[in-house]
């Protein structure tokens, strides 16, 4: 039995160490730095866990700030440094393009609200925001100006991604953002949102309390940033509801890390009662459990004014099992896919009715992709 427990600890160790390092550097747990430096971790396995969660540049930044890089071999140090520098270069390109996009929208009298990763490209963010891995540039614009904003980006060369043609018309109508716009030569994708979230009720409550402030980008373009409470709630709802983390229990560490960093950096501006007032009643539990996850994995202090979920212990156990055991993760993803199967079969019939060449279109798209159809 002891050997079995030791094996389980060894399997869970890389992810746990990763979270310890990220939490120590992102939510002010500096007392953990000495303990982490004293031990000799298998950093190769930790790097694999970081890469799977898209937090390698953040890990590199945290280890540099906490002087944990001194515990690495030359090869390990060079690996982290190279990943961090490459991410910096990509973020610099995204930052420059964000300025061009916002300037183009300003010319048609639109000041977009920046969302998610786009905010990390602006000054005055939490420590380590410059190391965030950014996917799309997400901008919120007024719904009645959405078409003119798309036209403004089209004039810059952006073209819509052709994958939405495989979506049902009703699904496109219900989306909270327009189809993604792709830059003709740069690896930049833009999503223009007309509401914060896919769920219209969640989005309405979030929008009702938002207090945006203006930020001037490096090229002089003017955008808006949501207030800290809105950013925190948007992060939680996007992870727990939009990305269905509450159903799959598959932890999105990159999202949770940003939640913890925001909650720590803006601790003086956050009121737990205000946070719950801006949520539907059935979302209160999701906020409590999400904060408990940040407490468990990243050491974020749990606020006194936020009631704990009665399901907290069970949820933490499920998340830990799925985060640390690959077989449990595969089972959870498979079960989630099977649960969606009846809806997908019904949608498939409608798709074939709309487009009899649906399967041939999918195959052609698959063979066009250089990576054999894989997408991030």
mmCIF file of C-alpha atoms in Angstrom:
data_model
loop_
_atom_site.group_PDB
_atom_site.id
_atom_site.type_symbol
_atom_site.label_atom_id
_atom_site.label_comp_id
_atom_site.label_asym_id
_atom_site.label_seq_id
_atom_site.Cartn_x
_atom_site.Cartn_y
_atom_site.Cartn_z
ATOM 1 C CA UNK A 1 0.000 0.000 0.000
ATOM 2 C CA UNK A 2 2.856 2.390 0.812
ATOM 3 C CA UNK A 3 4.408 1.766 -2.618
ATOM 4 C CA UNK A 4 1.063 2.538 -4.303
ATOM 5 C CA UNK A 5 0.779 5.815 -2.386
ATOM 6 C CA UNK A 6 4.361 6.743 -3.312
ATOM 7 C CA UNK A 7 3.615 6.041 -6.994
ATOM 8 C CA UNK A 8 0.508 8.226 -6.881
ATOM 9 C CA UNK A 9 2.491 11.045 -5.282
ATOM 10 C CA UNK A 10 5.138 10.749 -8.014
ATOM 11 C CA UNK A 11 2.470 11.001 -10.722
ATOM 12 C CA UNK A 12 0.889 14.061 -9.122
ATOM 13 C CA UNK A 13 4.194 15.739 -8.237
ATOM 14 C CA UNK A 14 4.978 17.622 -11.506
ATOM 15 C CA UNK A 15 1.583 19.375 -11.631
ATOM 16 C CA UNK A 16 1.697 20.113 -7.895
ATOM 17 C CA UNK A 17 5.207 21.569 -8.134
ATOM 18 C CA UNK A 18 4.157 23.652 -11.131
ATOM 19 C CA UNK A 19 1.253 25.105 -9.173
ATOM 20 C CA UNK A 20 3.450 25.706 -6.127
ATOM 21 C CA UNK A 21 5.925 27.735 -8.184
ATOM 22 C CA UNK A 22 3.228 29.684 -10.035
ATOM 23 C CA UNK A 23 1.329 30.390 -6.818
ATOM 24 C CA UNK A 24 4.471 31.453 -4.969
ATOM 25 C CA UNK A 25 5.289 34.001 -7.657
ATOM 26 C CA UNK A 26 1.811 35.182 -8.628
ATOM 27 C CA UNK A 27 -0.124 35.570 -5.374
ATOM 28 C CA UNK A 28 2.694 36.691 -3.109
ATOM 29 C CA UNK A 29 3.584 33.410 -1.399
ATOM 30 C CA UNK A 30 7.240 34.350 -1.172
ATOM 31 C CA UNK A 31 7.756 32.128 1.900
ATOM 32 C CA UNK A 32 7.482 29.124 -0.445
ATOM 33 C CA UNK A 33 10.459 30.267 -2.531
ATOM 34 C CA UNK A 34 13.064 28.974 -0.066
ATOM 35 C CA UNK A 35 11.326 25.587 0.242
ATOM 36 C CA UNK A 36 11.106 25.208 -3.523
ATOM 37 C CA UNK A 37 14.723 26.228 -4.016
ATOM 38 C CA UNK A 38 15.913 23.755 -1.373
ATOM 39 C CA UNK A 39 14.300 20.779 -3.100
ATOM 40 C CA UNK A 40 15.438 19.272 -6.371
ATOM 41 C CA UNK A 41 12.444 18.797 -8.625
ATOM 42 C CA UNK A 42 12.370 16.842 -11.843
ATOM 43 C CA UNK A 43 12.014 20.025 -13.847
ATOM 44 C CA UNK A 44 11.633 18.177 -17.148
ATOM 45 C CA UNK A 45 8.290 16.732 -16.025
ATOM 46 C CA UNK A 46 7.277 20.110 -14.603
ATOM 47 C CA UNK A 47 8.031 21.732 -17.976
ATOM 48 C CA UNK A 48 5.832 19.151 -19.723
ATOM 49 C CA UNK A 49 2.969 19.978 -17.338
ATOM 50 C CA UNK A 50 3.527 23.698 -17.950
ATOM 51 C CA UNK A 51 3.478 23.263 -21.715
ATOM 52 C CA UNK A 52 0.234 21.294 -21.575
ATOM 53 C CA UNK A 53 -1.342 24.183 -19.655
ATOM 54 C CA UNK A 54 0.158 26.974 -21.832
ATOM 55 C CA UNK A 55 1.953 28.551 -18.862
ATOM 56 C CA UNK A 56 5.624 27.896 -19.731
ATOM 57 C CA UNK A 57 6.498 31.599 -20.287
ATOM 58 C CA UNK A 58 4.745 32.470 -17.026
ATOM 59 C CA UNK A 59 6.695 29.749 -15.227
ATOM 60 C CA UNK A 60 9.931 31.164 -16.678
ATOM 61 C CA UNK A 61 9.038 34.657 -15.477
ATOM 62 C CA UNK A 62 8.110 33.506 -11.980
ATOM 63 C CA UNK A 63 11.298 31.466 -11.608
ATOM 64 C CA UNK A 64 13.377 34.423 -12.768
ATOM 65 C CA UNK A 65 11.718 36.860 -10.338
ATOM 66 C CA UNK A 66 12.097 34.412 -7.426
ATOM 67 C CA UNK A 67 15.690 33.488 -8.375
ATOM 68 C CA UNK A 68 14.644 29.844 -8.753
ATOM 69 C CA UNK A 69 16.365 29.794 -12.141
ATOM 70 C CA UNK A 70 19.612 29.325 -10.245
ATOM 71 C CA UNK A 71 18.500 25.775 -9.348
ATOM 72 C CA UNK A 72 18.249 24.787 -13.037
ATOM 73 C CA UNK A 73 20.856 23.169 -15.226
ATOM 74 C CA UNK A 74 22.166 25.198 -18.159
ATOM 75 C CA UNK A 75 20.021 23.213 -20.578
ATOM 76 C CA UNK A 76 16.868 23.713 -18.476
ATOM 77 C CA UNK A 77 17.573 27.427 -18.122
ATOM 78 C CA UNK A 78 18.128 27.862 -21.876
ATOM 79 C CA UNK A 79 14.855 26.057 -22.641
ATOM 80 C CA UNK A 80 12.778 28.288 -20.367
ATOM 81 C CA UNK A 81 14.547 31.436 -21.509
ATOM 82 C CA UNK A 82 14.007 30.615 -25.188
ATOM 83 C CA UNK A 83 10.275 29.966 -24.690
ATOM 84 C CA UNK A 84 9.892 33.192 -22.737
ATOM 85 C CA UNK A 85 11.722 35.277 -25.355
ATOM 86 C CA UNK A 86 9.698 33.774 -28.197
ATOM 87 C CA UNK A 87 6.472 34.555 -26.344
ATOM 88 C CA UNK A 88 7.653 38.127 -25.741
ATOM 89 C CA UNK A 89 8.263 38.556 -29.460
ATOM 90 C CA UNK A 90 4.832 37.238 -30.331
ATOM 91 C CA UNK A 91 3.205 39.475 -27.721
ATOM 92 C CA UNK A 92 5.096 42.473 -29.119
ATOM 93 C CA UNK A 93 3.633 41.713 -32.561
ATOM 94 C CA UNK A 94 0.165 41.332 -31.029
ATOM 95 C CA UNK A 95 0.593 44.593 -29.115
ATOM 96 C CA UNK A 96 1.522 46.503 -32.269
ATOM 97 C CA UNK A 97 -1.399 44.978 -34.169
ATOM 98 C CA UNK A 98 -3.787 45.728 -31.313
ATOM 99 C CA UNK A 99 -2.794 49.386 -31.584
ATOM 100 C CA UNK A 100 -3.491 49.396 -35.327
ATOM 101 C CA UNK A 101 -6.872 47.707 -34.834
ATOM 102 C CA UNK A 102 -7.999 50.046 -32.067
ATOM 103 C CA UNK A 103 -6.856 53.077 -34.122
ATOM 104 C CA UNK A 104 -8.946 51.842 -37.068
ATOM 105 C CA UNK A 105 -11.990 51.483 -34.797
ATOM 106 C CA UNK A 106 -11.368 54.941 -33.290
ATOM 107 C CA UNK A 107 -11.584 56.388 -36.808
ATOM 108 C CA UNK A 108 -15.203 55.197 -37.006
ATOM 109 C CA UNK A 109 -15.922 56.539 -33.489
ATOM 110 C CA UNK A 110 -15.726 53.216 -31.660
ATOM 111 C CA UNK A 111 -13.707 52.676 -28.480
ATOM 112 C CA UNK A 112 -13.637 48.924 -27.921
ATOM 113 C CA UNK A 113 -13.541 47.293 -24.510
ATOM 114 C CA UNK A 114 -10.542 44.958 -24.398
ATOM 115 C CA UNK A 115 -11.126 41.475 -23.025
ATOM 116 C CA UNK A 116 -8.987 38.615 -21.697
ATOM 117 C CA UNK A 117 -5.491 38.418 -23.212
ATOM 118 C CA UNK A 118 -5.746 41.746 -25.018
ATOM 119 C CA UNK A 119 -5.770 43.493 -21.626
ATOM 120 C CA UNK A 120 -2.394 41.929 -20.778
ATOM 121 C CA UNK A 121 -0.895 43.928 -23.658
ATOM 122 C CA UNK A 122 -1.711 47.242 -21.951
ATOM 123 C CA UNK A 123 0.363 49.016 -19.269
ATOM 124 C CA UNK A 124 -0.242 48.769 -15.531
ATOM 125 C CA UNK A 125 -1.201 45.103 -15.314
ATOM 126 C CA UNK A 126 -0.489 42.535 -12.600
ATOM 127 C CA UNK A 127 3.132 41.273 -12.297
ATOM 128 C CA UNK A 128 3.847 38.667 -14.942
ATOM 129 C CA UNK A 129 1.088 39.725 -17.337
ATOM 130 C CA UNK A 130 3.745 40.291 -20.001
ATOM 131 C CA UNK A 131 4.430 36.535 -19.965
ATOM 132 C CA UNK A 132 0.820 35.488 -20.580
ATOM 133 C CA UNK A 133 0.296 33.266 -23.612
ATOM 134 C CA UNK A 134 -2.310 35.021 -25.756
ATOM 135 C CA UNK A 135 -4.484 33.323 -28.335
ATOM 136 C CA UNK A 136 -6.966 35.704 -29.946
ATOM 137 C CA UNK A 137 -7.394 39.446 -29.587
ATOM 138 C CA UNK A 138 -10.873 39.800 -28.070
ATOM 139 C CA UNK A 139 -12.599 43.185 -28.331
ATOM 140 C CA UNK A 140 -16.116 44.116 -27.246
ATOM 141 C CA UNK A 141 -17.914 46.614 -29.492
ATOM 142 C CA UNK A 142 -21.505 47.932 -29.545
ATOM 143 C CA UNK A 143 -23.834 45.470 -31.227
ATOM 144 C CA UNK A 144 -25.222 48.118 -33.589
ATOM 145 C CA UNK A 145 -21.668 48.920 -34.760
ATOM 146 C CA UNK A 146 -20.505 45.334 -35.228
ATOM 147 C CA UNK A 147 -20.811 45.305 -39.035
ATOM 148 C CA UNK A 148 -19.006 48.618 -39.456
ATOM 149 C CA UNK A 149 -16.216 47.335 -37.169
ATOM 150 C CA UNK A 150 -15.870 44.207 -39.310
ATOM 151 C CA UNK A 151 -15.671 46.397 -42.407
ATOM 152 C CA UNK A 152 -12.964 48.533 -40.781
ATOM 153 C CA UNK A 153 -10.841 45.455 -40.123
ATOM 154 C CA UNK A 154 -11.551 44.097 -43.595
ATOM 155 C CA UNK A 155 -10.037 47.307 -44.972
ATOM 156 C CA UNK A 156 -6.864 46.371 -43.051
ATOM 157 C CA UNK A 157 -6.765 43.001 -44.794
ATOM 158 C CA UNK A 158 -8.505 40.862 -42.195
ATOM 159 C CA UNK A 159 -10.729 38.128 -43.610
ATOM 160 C CA UNK A 160 -13.237 35.891 -41.835
ATOM 161 C CA UNK A 161 -12.237 32.371 -40.885
ATOM 162 C CA UNK A 162 -14.062 29.969 -43.182
ATOM 163 C CA UNK A 163 -14.729 27.373 -40.476
ATOM 164 C CA UNK A 164 -18.036 28.975 -39.344
ATOM 165 C CA UNK A 165 -19.560 27.885 -42.656
ATOM 166 C CA UNK A 166 -19.704 24.460 -41.015
ATOM 167 C CA UNK A 167 -21.794 25.894 -38.189
ATOM 168 C CA UNK A 168 -25.577 25.926 -38.210
ATOM 169 C CA UNK A 169 -27.183 29.270 -38.963
ATOM 170 C CA UNK A 170 -28.946 29.274 -35.589
ATOM 171 C CA UNK A 171 -25.623 28.674 -33.817
ATOM 172 C CA UNK A 172 -24.047 31.636 -35.623
ATOM 173 C CA UNK A 173 -26.983 33.853 -34.639
ATOM 174 C CA UNK A 174 -26.593 32.851 -30.981
ATOM 175 C CA UNK A 175 -22.839 33.445 -30.843
ATOM 176 C CA UNK A 176 -21.636 36.298 -28.651
ATOM 177 C CA UNK A 177 -18.992 37.291 -31.190
ATOM 178 C CA UNK A 178 -18.660 37.479 -34.958
ATOM 179 C CA UNK A 179 -16.688 34.786 -36.807
ATOM 180 C CA UNK A 180 -12.972 35.132 -36.165
ATOM 181 C CA UNK A 181 -11.038 37.500 -38.439
ATOM 182 C CA UNK A 182 -7.610 36.382 -39.621
ATOM 183 C CA UNK A 183 -4.666 38.584 -40.557
ATOM 184 C CA UNK A 184 -3.393 37.861 -44.096
ATOM 185 C CA UNK A 185 0.233 37.364 -43.040
ATOM 186 C CA UNK A 186 0.641 37.651 -39.254
ATOM 187 C CA UNK A 187 -0.444 34.961 -36.752
ATOM 188 C CA UNK A 188 -3.151 37.270 -35.415
ATOM 189 C CA UNK A 189 -6.803 36.334 -34.935
ATOM 190 C CA UNK A 190 -9.398 38.901 -33.852
ATOM 191 C CA UNK A 191 -12.775 38.184 -32.318
ATOM 192 C CA UNK A 192 -15.198 41.094 -32.211
ATOM 193 C CA UNK A 193 -17.702 40.520 -29.408
ATOM 194 C CA UNK A 194 -21.088 42.180 -29.163
ATOM 195 C CA UNK A 195 -21.648 40.853 -25.617
ATOM 196 C CA UNK A 196 -19.353 39.563 -22.894
ATOM 197 C CA UNK A 197 -20.400 35.898 -22.818
ATOM 198 C CA UNK A 198 -22.283 33.241 -24.753
ATOM 199 C CA UNK A 199 -24.998 33.050 -22.085
ATOM 200 C CA UNK A 200 -27.135 36.147 -22.626
ATOM 201 C CA UNK A 201 -28.326 36.350 -18.984
ATOM 202 C CA UNK A 202 -24.810 36.100 -17.576
ATOM 203 C CA UNK A 203 -23.661 38.699 -20.070
ATOM 204 C CA UNK A 204 -26.476 41.138 -19.227
ATOM 205 C CA UNK A 205 -25.699 40.987 -15.504
ATOM 206 C CA UNK A 206 -22.008 41.487 -16.167
ATOM 207 C CA UNK A 207 -22.608 44.433 -18.516
ATOM 208 C CA UNK A 208 -24.998 46.124 -16.064
ATOM 209 C CA UNK A 209 -22.250 46.628 -13.488
ATOM 210 C CA UNK A 210 -19.215 47.253 -15.670
ATOM 211 C CA UNK A 211 -17.230 50.436 -14.949
ATOM 212 C CA UNK A 212 -14.789 50.806 -17.851
ATOM 213 C CA UNK A 213 -11.823 53.156 -17.797
ATOM 214 C CA UNK A 214 -9.973 54.533 -20.789
ATOM 215 C CA UNK A 215 -6.455 53.428 -21.619
ATOM 216 C CA UNK A 216 -4.171 54.994 -24.213
ATOM 217 C CA UNK A 217 -2.109 52.539 -26.214
ATOM 218 C CA UNK A 218 1.468 53.192 -27.340
ATOM 219 C CA UNK A 219 0.340 54.556 -30.715
ATOM 220 C CA UNK A 220 -2.161 56.942 -29.095
ATOM 221 C CA UNK A 221 -5.268 54.853 -29.830
ATOM 222 C CA UNK A 222 -7.963 54.852 -27.127
ATOM 223 C CA UNK A 223 -9.553 51.689 -25.750
ATOM 224 C CA UNK A 224 -11.509 50.801 -22.619
ATOM 225 C CA UNK A 225 -10.626 48.335 -19.873
ATOM 226 C CA UNK A 226 -13.215 46.624 -17.656
ATOM 227 C CA UNK A 227 -13.038 47.212 -13.908
ATOM 228 C CA UNK A 228 -11.305 44.520 -11.780
ATOM 229 C CA UNK A 229 -14.564 42.927 -10.570
ATOM 230 C CA UNK A 230 -15.832 42.549 -14.134
ATOM 231 C CA UNK A 231 -12.525 41.019 -15.243
ATOM 232 C CA UNK A 232 -12.612 38.544 -12.355
ATOM 233 C CA UNK A 233 -16.217 37.480 -13.003
ATOM 234 C CA UNK A 234 -15.678 37.289 -16.759
ATOM 235 C CA UNK A 235 -12.689 35.004 -16.194
ATOM 236 C CA UNK A 236 -14.692 32.716 -13.903
ATOM 237 C CA UNK A 237 -17.791 32.530 -16.103
ATOM 238 C CA UNK A 238 -15.740 31.985 -19.243
ATOM 239 C CA UNK A 239 -13.869 29.078 -17.650
ATOM 240 C CA UNK A 240 -16.646 27.497 -15.610
ATOM 241 C CA UNK A 241 -19.590 28.001 -17.993
ATOM 242 C CA UNK A 242 -18.486 28.905 -21.531
ATOM 243 C CA UNK A 243 -15.611 26.383 -21.516
ATOM 244 C CA UNK A 244 -17.684 23.936 -19.421
ATOM 245 C CA UNK A 245 -14.986 23.411 -16.814
ATOM 246 C CA UNK A 246 -17.669 22.981 -14.137
ATOM 247 C CA UNK A 247 -18.979 19.979 -16.082
ATOM 248 C CA UNK A 248 -15.715 18.327 -17.150
ATOM 249 C CA UNK A 249 -13.656 19.201 -14.044
ATOM 250 C CA UNK A 250 -10.695 19.577 -16.413
ATOM 251 C CA UNK A 251 -8.752 22.431 -14.844
ATOM 252 C CA UNK A 252 -7.706 25.287 -17.134
ATOM 253 C CA UNK A 253 -4.616 26.348 -15.189
ATOM 254 C CA UNK A 254 -3.866 29.360 -17.403
ATOM 255 C CA UNK A 255 -7.307 30.834 -16.705
ATOM 256 C CA UNK A 256 -7.170 29.996 -12.998
ATOM 257 C CA UNK A 257 -3.712 31.547 -12.700
ATOM 258 C CA UNK A 258 -4.936 34.804 -14.201
ATOM 259 C CA UNK A 259 -7.941 34.744 -11.845
ATOM 260 C CA UNK A 260 -5.605 34.335 -8.860
ATOM 261 C CA UNK A 261 -3.241 37.059 -10.095
ATOM 262 C CA UNK A 262 -6.152 39.478 -10.610
ATOM 263 C CA UNK A 263 -7.704 38.687 -7.218
ATOM 264 C CA UNK A 264 -4.350 39.236 -5.493
ATOM 265 C CA UNK A 265 -3.388 42.382 -7.418
ATOM 266 C CA UNK A 266 -6.814 44.041 -6.988
ATOM 267 C CA UNK A 267 -7.613 42.635 -3.540
ATOM 268 C CA UNK A 268 -8.436 46.083 -2.160
ATOM 269 C CA UNK A 269 -10.948 46.784 -4.937
ATOM 270 C CA UNK A 270 -12.961 43.557 -4.692
ATOM 271 C CA UNK A 271 -16.065 43.103 -2.549
ATOM 272 C CA UNK A 272 -17.358 39.504 -2.361
ATOM 273 C CA UNK A 273 -20.937 40.712 -1.836
ATOM 274 C CA UNK A 274 -20.735 42.863 -4.959
ATOM 275 C CA UNK A 275 -19.360 39.923 -6.915
ATOM 276 C CA UNK A 276 -22.274 37.675 -5.974
ATOM 277 C CA UNK A 277 -24.830 40.427 -6.663
ATOM 278 C CA UNK A 278 -23.645 40.502 -10.275
ATOM 279 C CA UNK A 279 -24.224 36.784 -10.743
ATOM 280 C CA UNK A 280 -27.262 34.609 -11.178
ATOM 281 C CA UNK A 281 -28.119 32.656 -8.041
ATOM 282 C CA UNK A 282 -27.036 29.369 -9.614
ATOM 283 C CA UNK A 283 -23.607 30.856 -10.433
ATOM 284 C CA UNK A 284 -22.741 31.672 -6.793
ATOM 285 C CA UNK A 285 -21.639 28.090 -6.191
ATOM 286 C CA UNK A 286 -19.434 28.155 -9.295
ATOM 287 C CA UNK A 287 -17.637 31.274 -8.053
ATOM 288 C CA UNK A 288 -17.080 29.720 -4.609
ATOM 289 C CA UNK A 289 -15.721 26.483 -6.070
ATOM 290 C CA UNK A 290 -13.508 28.342 -8.552
ATOM 291 C CA UNK A 291 -12.027 30.450 -5.751
ATOM 292 C CA UNK A 292 -11.499 27.279 -3.718
ATOM 293 C CA UNK A 293 -9.563 25.816 -6.653
ATOM 294 C CA UNK A 294 -7.334 28.910 -6.713
ATOM 295 C CA UNK A 295 -6.842 28.532 -2.964
ATOM 296 C CA UNK A 296 -6.035 24.816 -3.244
ATOM 297 C CA UNK A 297 -3.625 24.944 -6.176
ATOM 298 C CA UNK A 298 -2.209 28.474 -6.116
ATOM 299 C CA UNK A 299 -2.526 29.554 -2.476
ATOM 300 C CA UNK A 300 -4.934 32.451 -3.135
ATOM 301 C CA UNK A 301 -6.515 33.451 0.210
ATOM 302 C CA UNK A 302 -10.245 32.698 0.321
ATOM 303 C CA UNK A 303 -12.308 35.846 1.120
ATOM 304 C CA UNK A 304 -14.231 35.930 4.396
ATOM 305 C CA UNK A 305 -17.365 37.368 2.817
ATOM 306 C CA UNK A 306 -17.812 34.604 0.235
ATOM 307 C CA UNK A 307 -19.787 31.566 1.476
ATOM 308 C CA UNK A 308 -18.135 28.253 0.697
ATOM 309 C CA UNK A 309 -19.881 25.676 -1.447
ATOM 310 C CA UNK A 310 -21.234 22.614 0.339
ATOM 311 C CA UNK A 311 -19.816 20.571 -2.547
ATOM 312 C CA UNK A 312 -16.320 22.040 -2.214
ATOM 313 C CA UNK A 313 -14.518 18.937 -0.905
ATOM 314 C CA UNK A 314 -15.996 16.698 -3.578
ATOM 315 C CA UNK A 315 -15.252 19.169 -6.360
ATOM 316 C CA UNK A 316 -11.655 19.682 -5.235
ATOM 317 C CA UNK A 317 -11.165 15.913 -5.150
ATOM 318 C CA UNK A 318 -12.614 15.463 -8.657
ATOM 319 C CA UNK A 319 -10.508 18.282 -10.094
ATOM 320 C CA UNK A 320 -7.362 16.851 -8.477
ATOM 321 C CA UNK A 321 -7.992 13.344 -9.808
ATOM 322 C CA UNK A 322 -8.555 14.610 -13.350
ATOM 323 C CA UNK A 323 -5.606 17.046 -13.196
ATOM 324 C CA UNK A 324 -3.079 14.501 -11.971
ATOM 325 C CA UNK A 325 -4.173 11.220 -13.556
ATOM 326 C CA UNK A 326 -4.155 11.029 -17.381
ATOM 327 C CA UNK A 327 -6.560 8.062 -17.414
ATOM 328 C CA UNK A 328 -9.103 10.030 -15.374
ATOM 329 C CA UNK A 329 -8.725 12.999 -17.725
ATOM 330 C CA UNK A 330 -9.359 10.814 -20.780
ATOM 331 C CA UNK A 331 -12.382 9.236 -19.092
ATOM 332 C CA UNK A 332 -13.836 12.644 -18.178
ATOM 333 C CA UNK A 333 -13.384 13.991 -21.697
ATOM 334 C CA UNK A 334 -14.902 10.844 -23.201
ATOM 335 C CA UNK A 335 -17.889 10.954 -20.876
ATOM 336 C CA UNK A 336 -18.439 14.614 -21.685
ATOM 337 C CA UNK A 337 -18.323 13.908 -25.419
ATOM 338 C CA UNK A 338 -20.791 11.021 -25.050
ATOM 339 C CA UNK A 339 -23.184 13.237 -23.095
ATOM 340 C CA UNK A 340 -23.251 15.623 -26.059
ATOM 341 C CA UNK A 341 -23.716 12.862 -28.622
ATOM 342 C CA UNK A 342 -27.537 13.034 -29.007
ATOM 343 C CA UNK A 343 -27.382 16.766 -29.718
ATOM 344 C CA UNK A 344 -24.507 16.298 -32.132
ATOM 345 C CA UNK A 345 -26.369 13.579 -34.037
ATOM 346 C CA UNK A 346 -29.393 15.841 -34.347
ATOM 347 C CA UNK A 347 -27.193 18.681 -35.556
ATOM 348 C CA UNK A 348 -25.497 16.382 -38.057
ATOM 349 C CA UNK A 349 -28.833 15.640 -39.731
ATOM 350 C CA UNK A 350 -29.523 19.358 -40.068
ATOM 351 C CA UNK A 351 -26.001 19.990 -41.396
ATOM 352 C CA UNK A 352 -26.382 17.309 -44.070
ATOM 353 C CA UNK A 353 -29.752 18.764 -45.039
ATOM 354 C CA UNK A 354 -28.212 22.239 -45.363
ATOM 355 C CA UNK A 355 -25.058 21.008 -47.096
ATOM 356 C CA UNK A 356 -24.969 17.490 -48.608
ATOM 357 C CA UNK A 357 -21.219 17.975 -49.217
ATOM 358 C CA UNK A 358 -20.566 18.491 -45.485
ATOM 359 C CA UNK A 359 -18.311 15.423 -45.081
ATOM 360 C CA UNK A 360 -16.271 16.132 -48.206
ATOM 361 C CA UNK A 361 -15.818 19.741 -47.065
ATOM 362 C CA UNK A 362 -14.542 18.570 -43.689
ATOM 363 C CA UNK A 363 -12.093 16.133 -45.287
ATOM 364 C CA UNK A 364 -10.802 18.779 -47.684
ATOM 365 C CA UNK A 365 -10.243 21.203 -44.786
ATOM 366 C CA UNK A 366 -8.496 18.487 -42.787
ATOM 367 C CA UNK A 367 -6.008 17.730 -45.566
ATOM 368 C CA UNK A 368 -5.353 21.447 -46.156
ATOM 369 C CA UNK A 369 -4.026 21.903 -42.621
ATOM 370 C CA UNK A 370 -0.269 21.344 -42.379
ATOM 371 C CA UNK A 371 -0.634 19.644 -38.980
ATOM 372 C CA UNK A 372 -3.178 17.111 -40.177
ATOM 373 C CA UNK A 373 -6.236 18.885 -38.874
ATOM 374 C CA UNK A 374 -5.065 19.592 -35.350
ATOM 375 C CA UNK A 375 -6.046 22.981 -33.921
ATOM 376 C CA UNK A 376 -5.027 24.633 -30.660
#
